[in-house]
Coordinates of C-alpha atoms and ligand atoms in Angstrom, one line a residue:
X1 CA 94.0 81.7 121.1
X2 CA 91.9 78.5 121.3
X3 CA 92.9 75.9 118.7
X4 CA 89.3 75.5 117.3
X5 CA 89.1 79.3 116.9
X6 CA 92.5 79.4 115.2
X7 CA 91.4 76.7 112.8
X8 CA 88.2 78.7 112.0
X9 CA 90.3 81.8 111.4
X10 CA 92.6 79.9 109.1
X11 CA 89.7 78.6 107.1
X12 CA 88.2 82.1 106.8
X13 CA 91.5 83.5 105.7
X14 CA 92.0 80.8 103.1
X15 CA 88.5 81.4 101.7
X16 CA 89.1 85.2 101.9
X17 CA 92.4 84.8 100.2
X18 CA 90.9 82.8 97.4
X19 CA 87.8 85.0 97.0
X20 CA 89.5 88.4 97.1
X21 CA 93.0 87.5 95.9
X22 CA 94.2 88.4 99.4
X23 CA 97.8 88.2 100.5
X24 CA 97.8 84.6 101.5
X25 CA 99.2 82.3 98.8
X26 CA 99.0 79.1 100.7
X27 CA 97.6 77.5 103.8
X28 CA 101.0 77.4 105.6
X29 CA 101.2 81.2 105.2
X30 CA 97.8 81.4 107.0
X31 CA 99.2 79.0 109.6
X32 CA 102.1 81.4 110.0
X33 CA 99.7 84.2 110.7
X34 CA 98.1 82.1 113.5
X35 CA 101.6 81.8 115.0
X36 CA 102.2 85.6 114.7
X37 CA 99.1 86.3 116.7
X38 CA 100.9 85.0 119.7
X39 CA 101.0 86.7 123.1
X40 CA 104.7 87.2 123.5
X41 CA 104.7 89.9 120.8
X42 CA 102.6 93.1 120.2
X43 CA 101.1 92.3 116.8
X44 CA 100.8 95.3 114.5
X45 CA 98.8 95.2 111.2
X46 CA 100.1 97.9 108.9
X47 CA 98.2 98.9 105.8
X48 CA 100.6 100.9 103.6
X49 CA 99.0 102.6 100.6
X50 CA 101.6 101.7 98.0
X51 CA 105.1 102.1 96.7
X52 CA 104.7 105.0 94.4
X53 CA 107.6 107.2 95.5
X54 CA 111.0 107.4 97.2
X55 CA 109.2 108.9 100.1
X56 CA 106.8 106.0 100.4
X57 CA 109.8 103.5 100.4
X58 CA 111.5 105.5 103.2
X59 CA 108.2 105.5 105.1
X60 CA 107.8 101.7 104.7
X61 CA 111.4 101.2 105.7
X62 CA 111.0 103.3 108.8
X63 CA 107.9 101.3 109.9
X64 CA 109.5 98.0 109.3
X65 CA 112.7 98.9 111.2
X66 CA 110.6 100.1 114.2
X67 CA 108.4 97.0 114.5
X68 CA 110.9 94.2 114.6
X69 CA 110.8 91.0 116.7
X70 CA 113.9 92.3 118.5
X71 CA 111.8 95.3 119.6
X72 CA 109.0 92.9 120.8
X73 CA 106.7 93.3 117.8
X74 CA 105.3 91.2 115.0
X75 CA 104.5 93.4 111.9
X76 CA 101.9 92.2 109.4
X77 CA 102.6 94.4 106.4
X78 CA 100.1 94.8 103.5
X79 CA 100.8 97.0 100.4
X80 CA 97.5 98.5 99.2
X81 CA 99.0 99.3 95.7
X82 CA 97.3 102.7 95.6
X83 CA 93.8 101.2 96.0
X84 CA 91.5 101.9 99.0
X85 CA 89.7 98.6 98.5
X86 CA 92.9 96.7 99.1
X87 CA 93.5 98.7 102.3
X88 CA 90.0 98.0 103.5
X89 CA 90.4 94.3 102.9
X90 CA 93.8 94.4 104.7
X91 CA 92.1 96.1 107.7
X92 CA 89.4 93.4 107.8
X93 CA 92.0 90.7 107.7
X94 CA 93.8 92.3 110.6
X95 CA 90.6 92.4 112.6
X96 CA 90.1 88.7 111.9
X97 CA 93.6 88.0 113.0
X98 CA 92.9 89.9 116.2
X99 CA 96.0 92.1 115.9
X100 CA 96.8 94.3 118.8
X101 CA 97.0 97.5 116.8
X102 CA 96.2 98.6 113.3
X103 CA 98.3 101.3 111.5
X104 CA 96.8 102.8 108.4
X105 CA 98.6 105.1 105.8
X106 CA 95.4 106.1 103.9
X107 CA 95.7 106.6 100.2
X108 CA 92.9 109.3 100.3
X109 CA 91.0 111.0 103.0
X110 CA 87.4 109.7 102.6
X111 CA 85.7 106.3 102.7
X112 CA 87.1 104.9 106.0
X113 CA 84.2 105.3 108.4
X114 CA 82.7 101.8 108.0
X115 CA 85.9 99.8 108.3
X116 CA 87.2 101.9 111.1
X117 CA 84.0 101.3 112.9
X118 CA 84.5 97.6 112.5
X119 CA 88.0 98.0 114.0
X120 CA 86.5 100.0 116.9
X121 CA 83.8 97.4 117.5
X122 CA 86.6 94.7 117.6
X123 CA 88.4 96.8 120.2
X124 CA 91.5 97.3 118.1
X125 CA 93.1 100.8 118.3
X126 CA 93.8 102.4 114.9
X127 CA 96.8 104.8 114.4
X128 CA 96.8 106.9 111.2
X129 CA 100.1 107.8 109.6
X130 CA 101.0 110.4 107.0
X131 CA 97.8 111.5 105.2
X132 CA 94.6 112.2 107.2
X133 CA 91.3 110.4 107.2
X134 CA 88.1 112.5 106.9
X135 CA 85.7 110.6 109.2
X136 CA 82.4 111.7 110.8
X137 CA 83.7 110.7 114.3
X138 CA 87.3 111.1 115.1
X139 CA 87.1 108.5 117.9
X140 CA 87.4 106.1 115.0
X141 CA 91.1 106.5 115.3
X142 CA 93.3 106.8 118.4
X143 CA 96.2 109.0 117.0
X144 CA 97.5 110.5 113.8
X145 CA 101.2 111.2 113.0
X146 CA 102.1 113.2 109.9
X147 CA 102.8 116.6 108.3
X148 CA 101.2 119.9 108.1
X149 CA 100.7 119.8 104.4
X150 CA 99.2 123.2 103.8
X151 CA 102.1 124.7 105.8
X152 CA 104.5 122.9 103.5
X153 CA 102.7 124.5 100.5
X154 CA 102.6 127.9 102.2
X155 CA 106.3 127.7 103.0
X156 CA 107.1 126.9 99.4
X157 CA 104.9 129.7 98.0
X158 CA 106.4 132.1 100.5
X159 CA 109.9 131.1 99.4
X160 CA 108.9 131.9 95.8
X161 CA 107.4 135.2 96.8
X162 CA 110.6 136.2 98.6
X163 CA 112.7 135.0 95.6
X164 CA 110.7 137.1 93.1
X165 CA 110.9 140.2 95.4
X166 CA 114.7 139.9 95.8
X167 CA 115.2 139.1 92.1
X168 CA 112.8 141.9 91.1
X169 CA 110.6 139.6 89.1
X170 CA 107.1 141.0 88.5
X171 CA 104.4 138.7 90.0
X172 CA 102.5 138.8 86.7
X173 CA 105.7 137.4 85.1
X174 CA 105.4 134.2 87.1
X175 CA 103.7 131.6 84.8
X176 CA 103.3 128.6 87.1
X177 CA 101.9 125.1 86.6
X178 CA 101.1 122.7 89.5
X179 CA 101.7 119.0 89.0
X180 CA 99.5 117.7 91.8
X181 CA 99.8 114.6 93.9
X182 CA 97.1 111.8 94.1
X183 CA 93.8 113.7 94.1
X184 CA 92.1 113.5 97.5
X185 CA 95.3 112.8 99.4
X186 CA 96.0 115.2 102.3
X187 CA 99.4 116.0 100.9
X188 CA 97.8 117.0 97.6
X189 CA 95.0 119.0 99.2
X190 CA 97.3 121.0 101.5
X191 CA 100.1 121.6 98.9
X192 CA 97.6 122.6 96.2
X193 CA 95.8 125.0 98.6
X194 CA 99.1 126.6 99.8
X195 CA 100.0 127.5 96.2
X196 CA 96.6 128.5 95.0
X197 CA 96.0 130.9 97.9
X198 CA 99.5 132.5 97.4
X199 CA 99.0 132.7 93.6
X200 CA 95.8 134.7 94.1
X201 CA 97.3 136.8 96.8
X202 CA 100.5 137.6 94.9
X203 CA 99.0 137.9 91.4
X204 CA 100.9 135.0 89.9
X205 CA 99.6 133.4 86.7
X206 CA 98.7 129.9 87.9
X207 CA 97.9 128.3 84.5
X208 CA 97.1 124.7 85.3
X209 CA 96.7 122.1 88.1
X210 CA 97.0 118.5 86.8
X211 CA 97.6 115.4 88.9
X212 CA 100.9 113.5 88.4
X213 CA 99.8 110.9 91.1
X214 CA 103.1 111.3 93.0
X215 CA 104.9 109.2 90.3
X216 CA 107.8 110.0 88.0
X217 CA 106.2 108.4 85.0
X218 CA 103.0 110.5 85.3
X219 CA 104.9 113.6 86.2
X220 CA 106.8 113.3 82.9
X221 CA 103.7 112.6 80.9
X222 CA 101.9 115.6 82.5
X223 CA 104.9 117.9 81.9
X224 CA 105.1 116.9 78.2
X225 CA 101.5 117.8 77.7
X226 CA 101.8 121.1 79.6
X227 CA 104.8 122.1 77.5
X228 CA 102.7 121.5 74.4
X229 CA 99.9 123.6 75.8
X230 CA 101.9 126.6 77.1
X231 CA 105.1 128.2 75.7
X232 CA 105.6 130.5 78.7
X233 CA 105.9 128.2 81.7
X234 CA 108.7 129.5 84.0
X235 CA 107.9 127.8 87.3
X236 CA 106.8 124.1 87.8
X237 CA 105.4 123.3 91.3
X238 CA 105.7 119.5 91.8
X239 CA 103.9 118.0 94.8
X240 CA 106.6 115.5 95.2
X241 CA 110.2 114.8 94.1
X242 CA 109.3 111.8 91.8
X243 CA 107.0 114.0 89.8
X244 CA 109.8 116.6 89.6
X245 CA 112.2 113.9 88.3
X246 CA 109.7 113.2 85.5
X247 CA 109.0 116.9 84.8
X248 CA 112.7 117.6 84.6
X249 CA 113.2 114.8 82.1
X250 CA 110.4 116.2 79.9
X251 CA 111.8 119.8 80.1
X252 CA 115.3 118.6 79.2
X253 CA 113.9 116.5 76.3
X254 CA 112.2 119.6 75.1
X255 CA 115.6 121.3 74.9
X256 CA 115.0 123.5 77.8
X257 CA 116.9 123.9 81.1
X258 CA 115.6 123.8 84.7
X259 CA 117.1 126.2 87.3
X260 CA 116.6 129.3 89.3
X261 CA 117.6 131.7 86.6
X262 CA 114.0 132.5 85.4
X263 CA 115.1 135.8 84.0
X264 CA 117.4 134.0 81.5
X265 CA 114.8 131.4 80.4
X266 CA 115.4 128.7 82.9
X267 CA 112.3 126.9 84.2
X268 CA 112.3 126.8 88.0
X269 CA 111.3 123.5 89.5
X270 CA 109.9 123.5 93.1
X271 CA 109.2 120.2 94.9
X272 CA 108.3 118.4 98.1
X273 CA 109.8 115.5 100.1
X274 CA 113.6 115.8 100.0
X275 CA 114.3 112.0 100.3
X276 CA 118.1 111.6 99.5
X277 CA 119.9 110.8 97.3
X278 CA 118.5 112.0 94.0
X279 CA 116.2 114.8 95.2
X280 CA 118.8 116.5 97.3
X281 CA 121.5 116.2 94.7
X282 CA 119.1 117.8 92.2
X283 CA 118.9 120.8 94.6
X284 CA 122.7 120.9 94.8
X285 CA 122.8 121.1 91.0
X286 CA 120.0 123.7 90.9
X287 CA 118.0 121.3 88.7
X288 CA 115.4 121.6 91.5
X289 CA 115.6 125.1 93.0
X290 CA 113.7 124.5 96.3
X291 CA 112.4 121.5 98.2
X292 CA 110.0 121.6 101.1
X293 CA 111.0 118.6 103.2
X294 CA 108.3 116.0 104.1
X295 CA 109.6 113.7 106.8
X296 CA 108.8 110.0 106.2
X297 CA 110.3 108.6 109.4
X298 CA 107.0 107.8 111.2
X299 CA 108.1 104.4 112.5
X300 CA 109.7 105.6 115.8
X301 CA 106.8 108.0 116.4
X302 CA 104.1 105.2 116.0
X303 CA 106.2 102.9 118.1
X304 CA 106.3 105.5 120.9
X305 CA 102.5 106.0 120.6
X306 CA 101.9 102.2 121.0
X307 CA 104.3 102.0 123.9
X308 CA 102.4 104.9 125.6
X309 CA 99.1 103.1 125.0
X310 CA 100.5 99.8 126.3
X311 CA 101.6 101.7 129.4
X312 CA 98.1 103.0 129.9
X313 CA 98.8 106.7 129.1
X314 CA 97.0 108.8 126.5
X315 CA 99.3 110.2 123.8
X316 CA 98.6 113.4 121.8
X317 CA 95.8 112.8 119.3
X318 CA 97.7 114.6 116.5
X319 CA 101.5 114.9 116.3
X320 CA 103.2 116.8 113.5
X321 CA 106.8 116.2 112.4
X322 CA 109.2 119.1 112.0
X323 CA 110.2 119.9 108.4
X324 CA 112.8 122.1 106.8
X325 CA 112.9 123.9 103.5
X326 CA 116.1 123.4 101.3
X327 CA 117.6 125.4 98.5
X328 CA 121.1 125.8 97.0
X329 CA 120.2 129.4 96.2
X330 CA 121.2 132.0 98.9
X331 CA 118.7 134.5 97.7
X332 CA 116.2 133.6 100.3
X333 CA 117.6 132.8 103.8
X334 CA 114.4 132.8 105.9
X335 CA 110.7 133.0 105.7
X336 CA 108.1 134.5 108.0
X337 CA 104.6 132.9 107.9
X338 CA 101.8 133.8 110.3
X339 CA 104.3 135.3 112.7
X340 CA 106.6 132.2 112.7
X341 CA 110.1 132.4 111.4
X342 CA 111.5 129.5 109.3
X343 CA 115.1 129.4 108.3
X344 CA 115.9 128.2 104.8
X345 CA 118.6 125.5 104.9
X346 CA 121.2 126.4 102.2
X347 CA 122.1 122.9 101.0
X348 CA 125.6 121.6 100.9
X349 CA 127.0 118.0 100.4
X350 CA 127.8 117.8 104.1
X351 CA 124.2 118.5 105.0
X352 CA 123.0 115.8 102.7
X353 CA 125.6 113.3 104.1
X354 CA 124.4 114.0 107.7
X355 CA 120.7 113.5 106.9
X356 CA 119.2 110.2 108.0
X357 CA 117.0 109.7 104.9
Ligands
GZL1 C1 103.3 113.0 102.1 C2 103.0 111.7 101.4 C3 103.2 111.9 100.0 C4 104.6 112.2 99.6 C5 104.7 111.5 98.3 O1 103.4 112.8 103.5 O2 101.6 111.4 101.6 O3 102.9 110.6 99.3 O4 104.9 113.6 99.5 C6 104.1 110.2 98.6 O5 106.0 111.3 97.8 O6 103.8 109.5 97.5
ZN2 ZN1 105.4 116.5 105.2

Protein backbone atom coordinates (compact mmCIF):
# COMPACT_ATOMS: atom_id res chain seq x y z
CA UNK A 1 0.00 0.00 0.00
CA UNK A 2 1.41 3.49 -0.99
CA UNK A 3 3.09 5.24 1.98
CA UNK A 4 0.98 8.40 1.59
CA UNK A 5 -2.23 6.34 1.58
CA UNK A 6 -0.98 4.44 4.63
CA UNK A 7 -0.31 7.70 6.46
CA UNK A 8 -3.82 8.96 5.61
CA UNK A 9 -5.29 5.67 6.88
CA UNK A 10 -3.33 5.94 10.13
CA UNK A 11 -4.54 9.49 10.69
CA UNK A 12 -8.17 8.44 10.02
CA UNK A 13 -7.80 5.50 12.38
CA UNK A 14 -6.35 7.72 15.10
CA UNK A 15 -9.17 10.26 14.67
CA UNK A 16 -11.73 7.43 14.61
CA UNK A 17 -10.14 5.80 17.63
CA UNK A 18 -10.30 9.06 19.58
CA UNK A 19 -13.80 9.99 18.38
CA UNK A 20 -15.51 6.63 18.86
CA UNK A 21 -13.33 5.05 21.53
CA UNK A 22 -12.20 2.56 18.91
CA UNK A 23 -9.80 -0.23 19.57
CA UNK A 24 -6.58 1.73 18.92
CA UNK A 25 -5.05 3.06 22.13
CA UNK A 26 -2.01 4.59 20.48
CA UNK A 27 -0.45 5.64 17.20
CA UNK A 28 2.00 2.74 17.18
CA UNK A 29 -0.95 0.34 17.36
CA UNK A 30 -2.37 2.03 14.27
CA UNK A 31 1.06 1.71 12.66
CA UNK A 32 0.98 -2.01 13.52
CA UNK A 33 -2.28 -2.25 11.63
CA UNK A 34 -0.60 -0.74 8.60
CA UNK A 35 2.00 -3.52 8.84
CA UNK A 36 -0.71 -6.14 9.15
CA UNK A 37 -2.28 -5.09 5.85
CA UNK A 38 0.72 -6.54 4.11
CA UNK A 39 0.57 -8.72 1.03
CA UNK A 40 2.30 -11.80 2.41
CA UNK A 41 -0.70 -12.66 4.60
CA UNK A 42 -4.43 -12.97 4.03
CA UNK A 43 -5.82 -10.32 6.36
CA UNK A 44 -9.08 -11.26 8.08
CA UNK A 45 -11.09 -8.77 10.12
CA UNK A 46 -13.26 -10.67 12.62
CA UNK A 47 -16.07 -8.87 14.44
CA UNK A 48 -17.02 -11.16 17.34
CA UNK A 49 -20.21 -10.23 19.19
CA UNK A 50 -18.94 -10.57 22.73
CA UNK A 51 -17.76 -12.94 25.45
CA UNK A 52 -21.07 -13.75 27.15
CA UNK A 53 -20.78 -17.53 27.38
CA UNK A 54 -18.52 -20.59 27.35
CA UNK A 55 -19.78 -21.21 23.85
CA UNK A 56 -18.63 -17.77 22.72
CA UNK A 57 -15.17 -18.27 24.24
CA UNK A 58 -14.83 -21.62 22.43
CA UNK A 59 -15.99 -19.96 19.20
CA UNK A 60 -13.42 -17.16 19.57
CA UNK A 61 -10.69 -19.69 20.36
CA UNK A 62 -11.61 -21.72 17.28
CA UNK A 63 -11.36 -18.65 15.04
CA UNK A 64 -8.07 -17.46 16.54
CA UNK A 65 -6.44 -20.88 16.20
CA UNK A 66 -7.54 -21.14 12.57
CA UNK A 67 -6.30 -17.70 11.46
CA UNK A 68 -2.68 -17.78 12.63
CA UNK A 69 0.39 -16.34 10.89
CA UNK A 70 1.69 -19.91 10.61
CA UNK A 71 -1.39 -20.64 8.51
CA UNK A 72 -0.69 -17.53 6.39
CA UNK A 73 -3.21 -15.18 7.99
CA UNK A 74 -3.27 -11.96 9.96
CA UNK A 75 -6.38 -11.84 12.17
CA UNK A 76 -7.66 -8.47 13.35
CA UNK A 77 -10.04 -9.34 16.19
CA UNK A 78 -12.66 -6.94 17.55
CA UNK A 79 -14.97 -7.82 20.49
CA UNK A 80 -18.34 -6.09 20.07
CA UNK A 81 -19.28 -6.45 23.76
CA UNK A 82 -22.86 -7.39 22.80
CA UNK A 83 -23.44 -4.09 20.97
CA UNK A 84 -24.30 -3.93 17.28
CA UNK A 85 -22.92 -0.37 17.09
CA UNK A 86 -19.48 -1.65 18.11
CA UNK A 87 -19.65 -4.35 15.46
CA UNK A 88 -20.63 -1.83 12.79
CA UNK A 89 -17.69 0.41 13.80
CA UNK A 90 -15.36 -2.61 13.63
CA UNK A 91 -16.55 -3.47 10.12
CA UNK A 92 -16.00 0.14 8.98
CA UNK A 93 -12.49 0.02 10.44
CA UNK A 94 -11.80 -3.24 8.59
CA UNK A 95 -12.96 -1.56 5.35
CA UNK A 96 -10.55 1.32 5.91
CA UNK A 97 -7.77 -1.15 6.63
CA UNK A 98 -8.59 -2.80 3.29
CA UNK A 99 -8.68 -6.28 4.86
CA UNK A 100 -9.03 -9.19 2.46
CA UNK A 101 -12.06 -10.74 4.23
CA UNK A 102 -14.53 -9.69 6.90
CA UNK A 103 -15.98 -12.33 9.24
CA UNK A 104 -19.02 -11.27 11.26
CA UNK A 105 -20.66 -13.09 14.19
CA UNK A 106 -23.78 -10.87 14.39
CA UNK A 107 -25.28 -10.21 17.82
CA UNK A 108 -28.80 -9.99 16.34
CA UNK A 109 -30.26 -10.57 12.89
CA UNK A 110 -31.37 -7.11 11.73
CA UNK A 111 -29.63 -3.76 11.07
CA UNK A 112 -26.72 -4.90 8.88
CA UNK A 113 -27.78 -3.84 5.38
CA UNK A 114 -25.99 -0.46 5.31
CA UNK A 115 -22.60 -1.56 6.61
CA UNK A 116 -22.60 -4.77 4.56
CA UNK A 117 -23.34 -2.66 1.48
CA UNK A 118 -20.28 -0.54 2.35
CA UNK A 119 -18.17 -3.73 2.54
CA UNK A 120 -19.61 -4.90 -0.79
CA UNK A 121 -18.87 -1.51 -2.40
CA UNK A 122 -15.29 -1.83 -1.09
CA UNK A 123 -15.06 -5.26 -2.74
CA UNK A 124 -14.46 -7.10 0.56
CA UNK A 125 -16.21 -10.51 0.87
CA UNK A 126 -18.14 -10.95 4.14
CA UNK A 127 -18.57 -14.36 5.80
CA UNK A 128 -21.25 -14.65 8.50
CA UNK A 129 -20.69 -17.13 11.34
CA UNK A 130 -23.08 -18.56 13.93
CA UNK A 131 -26.20 -16.41 14.00
CA UNK A 132 -27.86 -15.24 10.80
CA UNK A 133 -28.24 -11.75 9.35
CA UNK A 134 -31.68 -10.74 8.05
CA UNK A 135 -30.80 -8.56 5.02
CA UNK A 136 -32.85 -7.39 2.03
CA UNK A 137 -30.25 -8.77 -0.41
CA UNK A 138 -28.35 -11.94 0.46
CA UNK A 139 -25.56 -11.00 -1.98
CA UNK A 140 -24.45 -8.70 0.88
CA UNK A 141 -22.64 -11.70 2.32
CA UNK A 142 -20.72 -14.45 0.56
CA UNK A 143 -21.29 -17.43 2.92
CA UNK A 144 -22.80 -18.36 6.29
CA UNK A 145 -21.64 -21.11 8.67
CA UNK A 146 -23.74 -22.02 11.68
CA UNK A 147 -26.41 -24.15 13.25
CA UNK A 148 -29.96 -25.08 12.49
CA UNK A 149 -31.31 -23.41 15.60
CA UNK A 150 -34.98 -24.28 15.17
CA UNK A 151 -33.95 -27.90 14.65
CA UNK A 152 -32.02 -27.72 17.93
CA UNK A 153 -35.20 -26.54 19.64
CA UNK A 154 -37.34 -29.17 17.91
CA UNK A 155 -34.92 -31.93 18.92
CA UNK A 156 -35.02 -30.82 22.55
CA UNK A 157 -38.81 -30.59 22.54
CA UNK A 158 -39.11 -34.01 20.89
CA UNK A 159 -36.79 -35.46 23.52
CA UNK A 160 -39.10 -34.06 26.24
CA UNK A 161 -42.17 -35.44 24.45
CA UNK A 162 -40.63 -38.91 24.23
CA UNK A 163 -39.56 -38.67 27.88
CA UNK A 164 -43.08 -37.82 29.07
CA UNK A 165 -44.58 -40.62 26.98
CA UNK A 166 -42.13 -43.22 28.33
CA UNK A 167 -42.49 -41.98 31.93
CA UNK A 168 -46.30 -41.69 31.57
CA UNK A 169 -46.36 -38.00 32.50
CA UNK A 170 -49.52 -36.26 31.34
CA UNK A 171 -48.76 -33.38 28.90
CA UNK A 172 -50.90 -31.04 30.99
CA UNK A 173 -48.64 -31.87 33.96
CA UNK A 174 -45.67 -30.27 32.18
CA UNK A 175 -45.35 -26.75 33.59
CA UNK A 176 -42.44 -25.28 31.65
CA UNK A 177 -40.67 -21.90 31.56
CA UNK A 178 -38.29 -20.77 28.84
CA UNK A 179 -35.23 -18.68 29.79
CA UNK A 180 -34.52 -17.28 26.34
CA UNK A 181 -31.25 -16.12 24.80
CA UNK A 182 -30.51 -12.61 23.53
CA UNK A 183 -33.76 -11.44 21.95
CA UNK A 184 -33.40 -11.20 18.17
CA UNK A 185 -30.45 -13.60 17.95
CA UNK A 186 -31.03 -16.49 15.55
CA UNK A 187 -30.30 -19.00 18.32
CA UNK A 188 -33.03 -17.43 20.47
CA UNK A 189 -35.53 -17.18 17.61
CA UNK A 190 -35.06 -20.81 16.55
CA UNK A 191 -34.90 -22.38 20.01
CA UNK A 192 -37.92 -20.39 21.23
CA UNK A 193 -39.97 -21.41 18.17
CA UNK A 194 -38.98 -25.07 18.51
CA UNK A 195 -40.33 -25.17 22.05
CA UNK A 196 -43.39 -22.96 21.54
CA UNK A 197 -44.63 -25.02 18.58
CA UNK A 198 -44.13 -28.29 20.50
CA UNK A 199 -45.86 -26.91 23.63
CA UNK A 200 -48.92 -26.02 21.54
CA UNK A 201 -48.88 -29.35 19.72
CA UNK A 202 -48.40 -31.47 22.85
CA UNK A 203 -50.58 -29.48 25.24
CA UNK A 204 -47.77 -28.48 27.64
CA UNK A 205 -48.31 -25.54 30.00
CA UNK A 206 -45.68 -23.08 28.70
CA UNK A 207 -46.03 -20.48 31.43
CA UNK A 208 -43.34 -17.88 30.62
CA UNK A 209 -40.68 -16.88 28.11
CA UNK A 210 -38.14 -14.43 29.59
CA UNK A 211 -34.70 -13.51 28.22
CA UNK A 212 -31.63 -14.48 30.20
CA UNK A 213 -29.38 -12.92 27.53
CA UNK A 214 -27.27 -16.12 27.33
CA UNK A 215 -25.52 -15.22 30.60
CA UNK A 216 -25.28 -17.03 33.95
CA UNK A 217 -26.02 -13.92 35.99
CA UNK A 218 -29.18 -13.05 34.09
CA UNK A 219 -30.24 -16.70 34.02
CA UNK A 220 -30.09 -16.82 37.81
CA UNK A 221 -31.95 -13.52 38.20
CA UNK A 222 -34.73 -14.63 35.84
CA UNK A 223 -35.06 -18.02 37.55
CA UNK A 224 -35.33 -16.36 40.98
CA UNK A 225 -38.20 -14.20 39.79
CA UNK A 226 -39.94 -17.10 38.04
CA UNK A 227 -39.75 -19.18 41.24
CA UNK A 228 -41.46 -16.32 43.07
CA UNK A 229 -44.17 -16.10 40.40
CA UNK A 230 -44.91 -19.82 39.97
CA UNK A 231 -44.90 -22.66 42.53
CA UNK A 232 -45.48 -25.45 40.00
CA UNK A 233 -42.54 -25.16 37.56
CA UNK A 234 -41.24 -28.66 36.77
CA UNK A 235 -39.28 -28.04 33.54
CA UNK A 236 -36.86 -25.16 32.82
CA UNK A 237 -35.81 -24.78 29.17
CA UNK A 238 -32.59 -22.72 29.07
CA UNK A 239 -31.47 -21.47 25.67
CA UNK A 240 -27.83 -21.93 26.65
CA UNK A 241 -25.74 -23.64 29.34
CA UNK A 242 -24.66 -20.47 31.11
CA UNK A 243 -28.29 -19.56 31.75
CA UNK A 244 -28.78 -23.14 33.01
CA UNK A 245 -25.88 -22.74 35.49
CA UNK A 246 -27.59 -19.61 36.83
CA UNK A 247 -31.04 -21.20 36.92
CA UNK A 248 -29.71 -24.25 38.77
CA UNK A 249 -28.04 -21.97 41.36
CA UNK A 250 -31.38 -20.21 41.91
CA UNK A 251 -33.33 -23.48 42.14
CA UNK A 252 -30.88 -24.96 44.68
CA UNK A 253 -30.84 -21.74 46.72
CA UNK A 254 -34.64 -22.02 46.85
CA UNK A 255 -34.16 -25.43 48.47
CA UNK A 256 -35.28 -27.41 45.43
CA UNK A 257 -33.42 -30.00 43.37
CA UNK A 258 -32.89 -30.25 39.62
CA UNK A 259 -33.02 -33.60 37.88
CA UNK A 260 -35.02 -35.85 35.61
CA UNK A 261 -37.31 -37.21 38.36
CA UNK A 262 -40.21 -34.82 37.73
CA UNK A 263 -42.69 -37.24 39.31
CA UNK A 264 -40.86 -36.86 42.64
CA UNK A 265 -40.61 -33.08 42.66
CA UNK A 266 -37.32 -32.55 40.83
CA UNK A 267 -37.18 -29.64 38.39
CA UNK A 268 -35.91 -30.84 35.00
CA UNK A 269 -33.38 -28.49 33.35
CA UNK A 270 -32.94 -28.64 29.57
CA UNK A 271 -30.19 -26.66 27.85
CA UNK A 272 -28.21 -25.89 24.68
CA UNK A 273 -24.51 -25.76 23.72
CA UNK A 274 -22.71 -28.58 25.58
CA UNK A 275 -19.32 -26.87 25.86
CA UNK A 276 -17.27 -28.98 28.30
CA UNK A 277 -16.33 -29.10 31.14
CA UNK A 278 -19.12 -27.75 33.36
CA UNK A 279 -22.12 -28.25 31.10
CA UNK A 280 -21.36 -31.86 30.25
CA UNK A 281 -20.51 -32.70 33.87
CA UNK A 282 -23.88 -31.28 34.89
CA UNK A 283 -25.48 -33.79 32.52
CA UNK A 284 -23.46 -36.66 34.05
CA UNK A 285 -24.77 -35.59 37.46
CA UNK A 286 -28.34 -35.21 36.06
CA UNK A 287 -28.33 -31.60 37.26
CA UNK A 288 -29.08 -30.80 33.62
CA UNK A 289 -31.13 -33.63 32.11
CA UNK A 290 -30.60 -33.02 28.41
CA UNK A 291 -28.34 -30.80 26.28
CA UNK A 292 -28.79 -30.10 22.57
CA UNK A 293 -25.25 -29.54 21.35
CA UNK A 294 -24.38 -26.33 19.53
CA UNK A 295 -21.05 -26.64 17.80
CA UNK A 296 -18.82 -23.52 18.25
CA UNK A 297 -15.91 -24.73 16.13
CA UNK A 298 -16.44 -22.49 13.12
CA UNK A 299 -12.75 -21.55 12.65
CA UNK A 300 -11.76 -24.46 10.38
CA UNK A 301 -14.97 -24.08 8.36
CA UNK A 302 -14.44 -20.37 7.73
CA UNK A 303 -10.80 -21.01 6.84
CA UNK A 304 -11.88 -23.65 4.30
CA UNK A 305 -14.34 -21.16 2.78
CA UNK A 306 -11.63 -18.49 2.45
CA UNK A 307 -9.24 -21.01 0.90
CA UNK A 308 -11.92 -22.01 -1.60
CA UNK A 309 -12.56 -18.36 -2.48
CA UNK A 310 -8.80 -17.73 -2.79
CA UNK A 311 -8.64 -20.69 -5.19
CA UNK A 312 -11.40 -19.09 -7.27
CA UNK A 313 -14.11 -21.65 -6.49
CA UNK A 314 -17.61 -20.97 -5.08
CA UNK A 315 -18.28 -22.57 -1.70
CA UNK A 316 -21.81 -23.42 -0.51
CA UNK A 317 -23.69 -20.27 0.50
CA UNK A 318 -25.02 -21.88 3.72
CA UNK A 319 -23.24 -24.65 5.62
CA UNK A 320 -24.67 -26.21 8.76
CA UNK A 321 -22.67 -27.97 11.46
CA UNK A 322 -23.67 -31.43 12.73
CA UNK A 323 -24.92 -31.51 16.30
CA UNK A 324 -25.81 -34.21 18.83
CA UNK A 325 -28.24 -34.39 21.71
CA UNK A 326 -26.85 -35.60 25.06
CA UNK A 327 -28.45 -37.02 28.19
CA UNK A 328 -27.37 -39.31 31.04
CA UNK A 329 -30.93 -40.69 31.14
CA UNK A 330 -31.47 -43.86 29.08
CA UNK A 331 -35.22 -43.32 28.86
CA UNK A 332 -35.03 -41.78 25.39
CA UNK A 333 -32.52 -43.37 23.02
CA UNK A 334 -33.50 -41.78 19.72
CA UNK A 335 -35.77 -39.25 18.12
CA UNK A 336 -37.53 -39.08 14.81
CA UNK A 337 -38.23 -35.61 13.41
CA UNK A 338 -39.69 -34.88 9.98
CA UNK A 339 -38.71 -38.41 8.93
CA UNK A 340 -35.09 -38.07 10.06
CA UNK A 341 -33.73 -40.22 12.89
CA UNK A 342 -31.44 -38.70 15.54
CA UNK A 343 -29.69 -40.89 18.10
CA UNK A 344 -29.50 -39.55 21.64
CA UNK A 345 -25.93 -39.84 22.94
CA UNK A 346 -26.12 -41.38 26.41
CA UNK A 347 -23.32 -39.42 28.05
CA UNK A 348 -20.37 -41.06 29.84
CA UNK A 349 -17.09 -39.60 31.16
CA UNK A 350 -15.26 -41.25 28.25
CA UNK A 351 -17.44 -39.42 25.73
CA UNK A 352 -16.72 -36.12 27.50
CA UNK A 353 -12.98 -36.88 27.50
CA UNK A 354 -13.02 -37.60 23.77
CA UNK A 355 -14.86 -34.41 22.79
CA UNK A 356 -12.72 -31.62 21.36
CA UNK A 357 -14.54 -28.76 23.10
C1 LIG B 1 -25.46 -20.29 19.21
C2 LIG B 1 -24.86 -19.01 19.74
C3 LIG B 1 -25.33 -18.77 21.12
C4 LIG B 1 -24.95 -19.89 22.09
C5 LIG B 1 -24.78 -19.10 23.33
O1 LIG B 1 -24.85 -20.63 18.00
O2 LIG B 1 -25.24 -17.90 18.95
O3 LIG B 1 -24.72 -17.58 21.62
O4 LIG B 1 -25.93 -20.88 22.20
C6 LIG B 1 -24.00 -17.93 22.81
O5 LIG B 1 -24.07 -19.74 24.36
O6 LIG B 1 -23.95 -16.93 23.72
ZN1 LIG C 1 -25.99 -24.87 17.15
